[in-house]
Amino acid sequence: MSSKVLVLPGDGIGPEIVDEALKVLEALDTGADARFEIERAPIGGEAIDACGVPLPEPTLERSRVCDAILLGAVGGPRWDGLAREIRPERGLLALRAELGVFANLRPAIAYPQLADASTLKADVVRGLDVLIVRELTGGIYFGRPRGIRAREDGCREGFNTLVYAEDEIERVCRAAFDAARRRSGRVCSVDKANVLEASELWREVATQVAEEYDDVELSHMYVDNAAMQLVRAPKQFDVIVTSNMFGDILSDLASMLTGSIGMLPSASLDASGKGLYEPIHGAAPDIVGRGVANPLATILSAAMMLRYSLDAADLADRIERAVASVLDRGLRTPDIESPGTTVVGTREMGDAVAAAL
Ligand code: IPM
Ligand code: MG
């Protein structure tokens, strides 16, 4: 039986990098029966241009009935002037919320071949393998009330609400503890419990969940310290679990430990394991159409999709091995180039991974 994959290329470099991931999936499709049934739908700016909204109803409908979703990126300067409610990013946020994909897994793995591509010393990052589990459908991204209003004196104020319920904290912590069980068994919960009530509750619930996991060790860290520790000694971490906004920030930070944000894939899972897969980077308007975007984060996201939603861990392993072998051969997109390597474009990188399968 083939798996239904909904592809949402989106904006900016989205279509370029998604094409390379599809090339890799196609290269796996060698048997008599196609393994993947690929459908495309618009989201973000592309959808705004086509139908006036960033998440059209047919896109949402199709995302509900498919087995997994592979997304490129959304957003771009063209749509920045639009009202907040219909900006491209709102399409992505609505999709995450509608699908209930609350557990966002963002692995930051420093490939040994890229140790020199990081801005940090090679010794600090070599061997790094940390998993950030970011809460994705709650917190300040979604809390109400929110808006921009005028004070009585006419001065405007912007406001958002940081709110987390116990059940929201509990389920994402469980996802982190379950993941830690399959790794080195350590979870660091990152919060700002010295200042925020939402974090105080977060810490309490994380501690309760930990009681059910004898084999996993829980520690807590304030987010400012966590940012410092990620740069100072990132290898102390195994699994980090944190809120939506802290996870957004820390995962960009962690990506630079690996050499480039163009290397970080992600899986966003619901309670049943259905998932939305996307690179953690954005639409990169500055390099659109130049053929230099790094497709590896998206290719690795496709590997995560095979592992977590399509029950094909063997194929995921093959993709990950192919990526490693291409890096071994010294092929690099410009974002991960270092002396002595060969710079290639988006397409050549995708071709090389497909060929290495
Ligand atoms: C990410 C991105 C998104 C986020 C944007 C594009 C809305 O930065 O996936 O990390 O903030 O979640
Ligand atoms: Mg981000």
Tab-separated table of C-alpha atoms and ligand atoms in Angstrom:
chain	number	residue	atom	x	y	z
A	1	MET	CA	0.000	0.000	0.000
A	2	SER	CA	1.325	3.418	-0.818
A	3	SER	CA	1.479	6.316	1.627
A	4	LYS	CA	-0.286	9.570	0.874
A	5	VAL	CA	2.126	12.443	1.315
A	6	LEU	CA	0.828	15.986	1.069
A	7	VAL	CA	3.514	18.392	-0.077
A	8	LEU	CA	3.233	22.085	0.782
A	9	PRO	CA	6.176	23.805	-0.927
A	10	GLY	CA	5.210	27.305	0.246
A	11	ASP	CA	7.287	30.391	-0.456
A	12	GLY	CA	10.823	31.587	-1.030
A	13	ILE	CA	13.269	28.716	-1.237
A	14	GLY	CA	10.464	26.325	-0.154
A	15	PRO	CA	9.723	24.984	-3.651
A	16	GLU	CA	13.449	24.594	-4.468
A	17	ILE	CA	14.305	22.540	-1.399
A	18	VAL	CA	11.091	20.495	-1.452
A	19	ASP	CA	11.851	19.443	-5.045
A	20	GLU	CA	15.131	17.939	-3.866
A	21	ALA	CA	13.434	16.039	-1.034
A	22	LEU	CA	10.893	14.680	-3.540
A	23	LYS	CA	13.751	13.650	-5.805
A	24	VAL	CA	15.169	11.625	-2.924
A	25	LEU	CA	11.791	10.028	-2.131
A	26	GLU	CA	11.373	9.169	-5.802
A	27	ALA	CA	14.768	7.535	-5.850
A	28	LEU	CA	13.549	5.249	-3.042
A	29	ASP	CA	10.517	4.336	-5.118
A	30	THR	CA	12.182	1.577	-7.089
A	31	GLY	CA	9.752	-1.308	-6.571
A	32	ALA	CA	6.841	-2.192	-8.858
A	33	ASP	CA	4.325	-0.346	-6.678
A	34	ALA	CA	4.884	3.287	-5.896
A	35	ARG	CA	5.464	3.735	-2.179
A	36	PHE	CA	4.439	7.347	-2.138
A	37	GLU	CA	1.427	9.069	-3.553
A	38	ILE	CA	2.417	12.722	-3.714
A	39	GLU	CA	-0.124	15.539	-3.773
A	40	ARG	CA	0.654	19.246	-3.677
A	41	ALA	CA	-1.310	22.099	-2.146
A	42	PRO	CA	-0.694	25.810	-1.573
A	43	ILE	CA	0.080	27.417	1.789
A	44	GLY	CA	1.454	30.781	2.923
A	45	GLY	CA	2.102	33.549	0.403
A	46	GLU	CA	1.469	31.255	-2.534
A	47	ALA	CA	-2.003	30.551	-1.132
A	48	ILE	CA	-2.633	34.224	-0.418
A	49	ASP	CA	-1.887	35.032	-4.051
A	50	ALA	CA	-4.102	32.210	-5.305
A	51	CYS	CA	-7.074	32.458	-2.945
A	52	GLY	CA	-6.580	35.334	-0.536
A	53	VAL	CA	-5.891	33.287	2.610
A	54	PRO	CA	-2.689	31.642	3.894
A	55	LEU	CA	-4.361	28.315	4.738
A	56	PRO	CA	-7.127	27.570	2.216
A	57	GLU	CA	-9.834	25.120	3.328
A	58	PRO	CA	-8.925	22.496	0.638
A	59	THR	CA	-5.297	22.498	1.849
A	60	LEU	CA	-6.453	21.908	5.420
A	61	GLU	CA	-8.896	19.198	4.323
A	62	ARG	CA	-6.218	17.358	2.397
A	63	SER	CA	-3.779	17.662	5.270
A	64	ARG	CA	-6.295	15.915	7.511
A	65	VAL	CA	-6.694	12.882	5.263
A	66	CYS	CA	-3.094	12.274	4.188
A	67	ASP	CA	-0.573	10.099	6.055
A	68	ALA	CA	2.065	12.801	6.421
A	69	ILE	CA	2.822	16.348	5.327
A	70	LEU	CA	6.094	17.707	4.011
A	71	LEU	CA	6.401	21.481	4.080
A	72	GLY	CA	9.035	23.845	2.649
A	73	ALA	CA	8.788	27.314	4.164
A	74	VAL	CA	6.402	30.251	4.266
A	75	GLY	CA	6.707	34.017	4.198
A	76	GLY	CA	8.520	36.762	2.364
A	77	PRO	CA	8.773	40.538	2.081
A	78	ARG	CA	6.007	40.615	-0.550
A	79	TRP	CA	3.400	39.761	2.050
A	80	ASP	CA	4.832	41.612	5.061
A	81	GLY	CA	2.537	44.582	4.533
A	82	LEU	CA	-0.643	42.496	4.835
A	83	ALA	CA	-2.895	42.498	7.879
A	84	ARG	CA	-1.500	40.207	10.585
A	85	GLU	CA	-4.348	37.702	10.335
A	86	ILE	CA	-3.652	36.861	6.708
A	87	ARG	CA	0.134	36.845	6.647
A	88	PRO	CA	1.831	33.675	5.377
A	89	GLU	CA	3.116	32.713	8.858
A	90	ARG	CA	-0.454	32.598	10.138
A	91	GLY	CA	-1.136	29.818	7.626
A	92	LEU	CA	1.618	27.677	9.091
A	93	LEU	CA	0.584	28.424	12.676
A	94	ALA	CA	-3.054	27.603	11.866
A	95	LEU	CA	-2.015	24.344	10.217
A	96	ARG	CA	0.015	23.315	13.277
A	97	ALA	CA	-2.892	24.184	15.566
A	98	GLU	CA	-5.580	22.542	13.416
A	99	LEU	CA	-3.586	19.338	13.145
A	100	GLY	CA	-2.772	19.399	16.842
A	101	VAL	CA	0.902	18.654	16.215
A	102	PHE	CA	2.049	19.733	19.659
A	103	ALA	CA	5.380	17.889	19.869
A	104	ASN	CA	7.994	19.465	17.642
A	105	LEU	CA	11.175	17.397	17.505
A	106	ARG	CA	14.212	19.344	16.347
A	107	PRO	CA	17.365	17.249	16.371
A	108	ALA	CA	20.648	19.165	16.171
A	109	ILE	CA	23.352	16.775	15.105
A	110	ALA	CA	26.844	17.990	14.335
A	111	TYR	CA	28.038	15.826	11.494
A	112	PRO	CA	31.771	15.238	12.050
A	113	GLN	CA	32.330	16.279	8.424
A	114	LEU	CA	30.961	19.745	9.244
A	115	ALA	CA	32.912	20.400	12.447
A	116	ASP	CA	34.807	23.160	10.643
A	117	ALA	CA	31.665	24.751	9.266
A	118	SER	CA	30.444	25.800	12.706
A	119	THR	CA	31.369	29.228	13.994
A	120	LEU	CA	32.239	27.507	17.289
A	121	LYS	CA	35.473	25.615	17.877
A	122	ALA	CA	35.368	22.137	16.385
A	123	ASP	CA	36.054	20.546	19.807
A	124	VAL	CA	32.991	22.192	21.299
A	125	VAL	CA	30.598	20.800	18.683
A	126	ARG	CA	32.176	17.561	17.471
A	127	GLY	CA	29.864	14.658	18.331
A	128	LEU	CA	26.973	16.907	19.353
A	129	ASP	CA	23.598	15.176	19.265
A	130	VAL	CA	20.849	17.073	21.043
A	131	LEU	CA	17.118	16.816	20.546
A	132	ILE	CA	15.036	19.899	21.212
A	133	VAL	CA	11.393	19.067	21.901
A	134	ARG	CA	9.498	22.285	21.378
A	135	GLU	CA	5.872	22.679	22.425
A	136	LEU	CA	4.232	23.818	19.186
A	137	THR	CA	0.554	24.532	19.545
A	138	GLY	CA	0.316	26.613	22.711
A	139	GLY	CA	2.062	29.236	24.764
A	140	ILE	CA	2.547	32.838	23.755
A	141	TYR	CA	2.155	32.012	20.045
A	142	PHE	CA	-1.520	31.232	20.541
A	143	GLY	CA	-2.565	32.697	23.908
A	144	ARG	CA	-5.475	35.108	24.076
A	145	PRO	CA	-6.058	37.965	24.452
A	146	ARG	CA	-3.579	39.336	21.949
A	147	GLY	CA	-3.464	42.392	19.798
A	148	ILE	CA	-2.468	46.020	19.476
A	149	ARG	CA	-4.690	48.528	21.242
A	150	ALA	CA	-4.645	52.182	22.131
A	151	ARG	CA	-4.321	53.356	25.705
A	152	GLU	CA	-6.532	56.155	26.911
A	153	ASP	CA	-3.852	58.693	26.094
A	154	GLY	CA	-3.715	57.329	22.549
A	155	CYS	CA	-0.348	55.630	22.973
A	156	ARG	CA	-0.612	52.140	21.438
A	157	GLU	CA	0.400	48.943	23.213
A	158	GLY	CA	0.987	45.484	21.839
A	159	PHE	CA	0.113	42.543	24.052
A	160	ASN	CA	0.240	38.750	24.026
A	161	THR	CA	-0.660	36.099	26.541
A	162	LEU	CA	1.629	33.350	27.730
A	163	VAL	CA	-0.606	30.558	28.956
A	164	TYR	CA	0.021	26.840	29.464
A	165	ALA	CA	-2.447	24.336	30.854
A	166	GLU	CA	-1.292	21.285	32.790
A	167	ASP	CA	-2.413	18.866	30.073
A	168	GLU	CA	-0.498	20.770	27.400
A	169	ILE	CA	2.688	20.668	29.468
A	170	GLU	CA	2.187	17.048	30.411
A	171	ARG	CA	1.817	15.702	26.872
A	172	VAL	CA	4.868	17.473	25.478
A	173	CYS	CA	6.924	16.381	28.490
A	174	ARG	CA	5.843	12.798	27.861
A	175	ALA	CA	6.980	13.113	24.257
A	176	ALA	CA	10.359	14.324	25.514
A	177	PHE	CA	10.696	11.561	28.113
A	178	ASP	CA	9.714	8.907	25.584
A	179	ALA	CA	12.331	10.263	23.198
A	180	ALA	CA	14.950	10.339	25.974
A	181	ARG	CA	14.304	6.648	26.667
A	182	ARG	CA	15.455	5.850	23.151
A	183	ARG	CA	18.576	8.056	23.612
A	184	SER	CA	20.848	8.645	26.602
A	185	GLY	CA	18.003	9.027	29.071
A	186	ARG	CA	18.344	12.642	30.115
A	187	VAL	CA	15.812	15.453	29.813
A	188	CYS	CA	16.528	19.089	30.586
A	189	SER	CA	13.358	21.149	30.943
A	190	VAL	CA	14.011	24.771	30.031
A	191	ASP	CA	11.844	27.521	31.491
A	192	LYS	CA	11.856	30.923	33.159
A	193	ALA	CA	10.331	29.780	36.443
A	194	ASN	CA	12.134	32.510	38.400
A	195	VAL	CA	9.924	35.112	36.716
A	196	LEU	CA	6.908	33.556	34.954
A	197	GLU	CA	3.960	31.742	36.552
A	198	ALA	CA	3.419	29.765	33.344
A	199	SER	CA	6.969	28.469	33.779
A	200	GLU	CA	6.436	27.731	37.456
A	201	LEU	CA	3.593	25.397	36.526
A	202	TRP	CA	5.639	23.981	33.659
A	203	ARG	CA	8.388	23.001	36.099
A	204	GLU	CA	5.926	21.433	38.520
A	205	VAL	CA	4.262	19.337	35.813
A	206	ALA	CA	7.587	18.276	34.287
A	207	THR	CA	8.660	17.072	37.720
A	208	GLN	CA	5.432	15.067	38.130
A	209	VAL	CA	5.814	13.430	34.721
A	210	ALA	CA	9.406	12.504	35.579
A	211	GLU	CA	8.151	10.383	38.465
A	212	GLU	CA	6.705	7.934	35.935
A	213	TYR	CA	10.035	7.578	34.184
A	214	ASP	CA	12.494	5.933	36.587
A	215	ASP	CA	14.966	5.418	33.793
A	216	VAL	CA	15.084	9.066	32.694
A	217	GLU	CA	16.897	11.783	34.592
A	218	LEU	CA	15.243	15.217	34.672
A	219	SER	CA	17.016	18.517	35.224
A	220	HIS	CA	15.715	22.075	34.997
A	221	MET	CA	17.406	25.129	33.556
A	222	TYR	CA	16.420	28.749	33.107
A	223	VAL	CA	16.275	29.730	29.456
A	224	ASP	CA	18.922	32.456	29.685
A	225	ASN	CA	21.362	29.993	31.190
A	226	ALA	CA	20.356	27.356	28.608
A	227	ALA	CA	21.237	29.761	25.781
A	228	MET	CA	24.632	30.330	27.381
A	229	GLN	CA	25.230	26.621	28.048
A	230	LEU	CA	24.316	25.707	24.460
A	231	VAL	CA	27.167	27.876	23.256
A	232	ARG	CA	29.558	27.100	26.129
A	233	ALA	CA	29.221	23.314	26.364
A	234	PRO	CA	26.399	22.025	24.135
A	235	LYS	CA	27.304	18.362	24.557
A	236	GLN	CA	26.009	18.370	28.151
A	237	PHE	CA	22.466	18.124	26.715
A	238	ASP	CA	20.579	15.073	25.503
A	239	VAL	CA	16.902	16.068	25.225
A	240	ILE	CA	15.720	19.610	25.889
A	241	VAL	CA	11.995	20.143	26.389
A	242	THR	CA	10.652	23.666	26.330
A	243	SER	CA	7.828	26.007	25.440
A	244	ASN	CA	6.898	27.251	21.980
A	245	MET	CA	8.834	30.526	21.952
A	246	PHE	CA	11.875	29.361	23.915
A	247	GLY	CA	12.080	26.369	21.568
A	248	ASP	CA	11.868	28.611	18.515
A	249	ILE	CA	14.821	30.652	19.725
A	250	LEU	CA	16.962	27.841	21.122
A	251	SER	CA	16.572	25.709	18.000
A	252	ASP	CA	17.915	28.475	15.774
A	253	LEU	CA	20.792	28.843	18.195
A	254	ALA	CA	21.412	25.076	18.216
A	255	SER	CA	21.382	24.969	14.426
A	256	MET	CA	24.515	27.072	14.282
A	257	LEU	CA	26.320	24.496	16.404
A	258	THR	CA	25.817	22.073	13.514
A	259	GLY	CA	27.273	24.477	10.972
A	260	SER	CA	24.129	25.899	9.401
A	261	ILE	CA	20.433	26.331	9.914
A	262	GLY	CA	20.200	24.604	6.537
A	263	MET	CA	20.972	21.305	8.293
A	264	LEU	CA	18.130	21.111	10.827
A	265	PRO	CA	15.029	19.026	10.074
A	266	SER	CA	11.952	18.796	12.241
A	267	ALA	CA	8.975	16.571	12.936
A	268	SER	CA	5.798	17.911	14.502
A	269	LEU	CA	3.675	15.097	15.869
A	270	ASP	CA	0.147	14.770	17.191
A	271	ALA	CA	-0.986	12.305	19.846
A	272	SER	CA	-1.245	9.469	17.320
A	273	GLY	CA	2.106	10.043	15.631
A	274	LYS	CA	0.739	11.750	12.531
A	275	GLY	CA	3.108	14.458	11.520
A	276	LEU	CA	4.057	17.616	9.729
A	277	TYR	CA	7.674	17.664	8.564
A	278	GLU	CA	9.613	20.803	7.761
A	279	PRO	CA	13.105	22.242	7.892
A	280	ILE	CA	13.437	24.640	10.829
A	281	HIS	CA	14.661	27.470	8.614
A	282	GLY	CA	12.477	29.987	6.864
A	283	ALA	CA	11.849	31.051	3.282
A	284	ALA	CA	15.243	32.839	2.957
A	285	PRO	CA	14.094	35.566	0.520
A	286	ASP	CA	17.690	36.753	0.123
A	287	ILE	CA	18.722	33.620	-1.783
A	288	VAL	CA	15.516	32.679	-3.603
A	289	GLY	CA	15.976	31.459	-7.168
A	290	ARG	CA	19.768	31.461	-6.983
A	291	GLY	CA	19.986	27.683	-6.656
A	292	VAL	CA	22.229	27.860	-3.595
A	293	ALA	CA	19.811	26.896	-0.808
A	294	ASN	CA	20.816	23.887	1.265
A	295	PRO	CA	18.193	21.150	0.704
A	296	LEU	CA	19.582	18.836	3.406
A	297	ALA	CA	17.280	20.029	6.217
A	298	THR	CA	14.282	19.195	4.028
A	299	ILE	CA	15.756	15.902	2.850
A	300	LEU	CA	16.422	14.989	6.490
A	301	SER	CA	12.850	16.062	7.340
A	302	ALA	CA	11.645	13.566	4.737
A	303	ALA	CA	13.743	10.934	6.521
A	304	MET	CA	12.048	11.834	9.822
A	305	MET	CA	8.698	11.503	8.043
A	306	LEU	CA	9.559	7.969	6.963
A	307	ARG	CA	10.646	7.087	10.482
A	308	TYR	CA	7.849	8.634	12.525
A	309	SER	CA	4.755	8.603	10.314
A	310	LEU	CA	5.288	6.103	7.517
A	311	ASP	CA	6.740	3.206	9.489
A	312	ALA	CA	9.795	2.982	7.253
A	313	ALA	CA	12.776	3.407	9.567
A	314	ASP	CA	14.927	1.427	7.142
A	315	LEU	CA	14.340	3.991	4.398
A	316	ALA	CA	14.990	6.832	6.850
A	317	ASP	CA	18.318	5.232	7.733
A	318	ARG	CA	19.178	4.982	4.046
A	319	ILE	CA	18.535	8.695	3.492
A	320	GLU	CA	20.572	9.655	6.549
A	321	ARG	CA	23.446	7.436	5.432
A	322	ALA	CA	23.257	8.927	1.938
A	323	VAL	CA	23.495	12.458	3.385
A	324	ALA	CA	26.523	11.450	5.456
A	325	SER	CA	28.220	9.902	2.433
A	326	VAL	CA	27.666	13.007	0.324
A	327	LEU	CA	29.235	15.093	3.090
A	328	ASP	CA	32.087	12.554	3.249
A	329	ARG	CA	32.739	13.208	-0.415
A	330	GLY	CA	33.220	16.874	0.440
A	331	LEU	CA	30.125	18.259	-1.315
A	332	ARG	CA	28.812	21.431	0.341
A	333	THR	CA	26.232	24.089	-0.350
A	334	PRO	CA	27.668	27.569	0.330
A	335	ASP	CA	26.244	27.773	3.867
A	336	ILE	CA	28.357	24.814	5.025
A	337	GLU	CA	31.428	25.307	2.895
A	338	SER	CA	34.881	25.159	4.463
A	339	PRO	CA	38.398	25.048	3.026
A	340	GLY	CA	39.059	21.990	0.877
A	341	THR	CA	35.403	21.204	0.112
A	342	THR	CA	33.520	21.361	-3.183
A	343	VAL	CA	30.711	23.898	-3.374
A	344	VAL	CA	27.573	22.693	-5.154
A	345	GLY	CA	24.097	24.113	-5.694
A	346	THR	CA	20.701	22.977	-4.427
A	347	ARG	CA	20.062	20.617	-7.333
A	348	GLU	CA	23.494	19.009	-7.372
A	349	MET	CA	23.178	18.361	-3.654
A	350	GLY	CA	19.777	16.693	-4.159
A	351	ASP	CA	21.132	14.676	-7.096
A	352	ALA	CA	24.110	13.546	-5.057
A	353	VAL	CA	21.941	12.353	-2.139
A	354	ALA	CA	19.555	10.559	-4.515
A	355	ALA	CA	22.493	8.899	-6.265
A	356	ALA	CA	24.068	7.850	-2.945
A	357	LEU	CA	20.962	5.923	-1.890
B	1	IPM	C1	9.948	28.047	12.960
B	1	IPM	C2	9.635	29.379	12.351
B	1	IPM	C3	8.165	29.695	12.557
B	1	IPM	C4	7.921	29.763	14.054
B	1	IPM	C5	7.670	30.979	11.860
B	1	IPM	C6	7.920	30.936	10.384
B	1	IPM	C7	6.217	31.223	12.135
B	1	IPM	O1	10.476	30.355	12.868
B	1	IPM	O2	9.321	27.053	12.565
B	1	IPM	O3	10.837	27.972	13.808
B	1	IPM	O4	8.161	30.786	14.691
B	1	IPM	O5	7.480	28.748	14.600
B	2	MG	MG	12.010	29.603	14.087
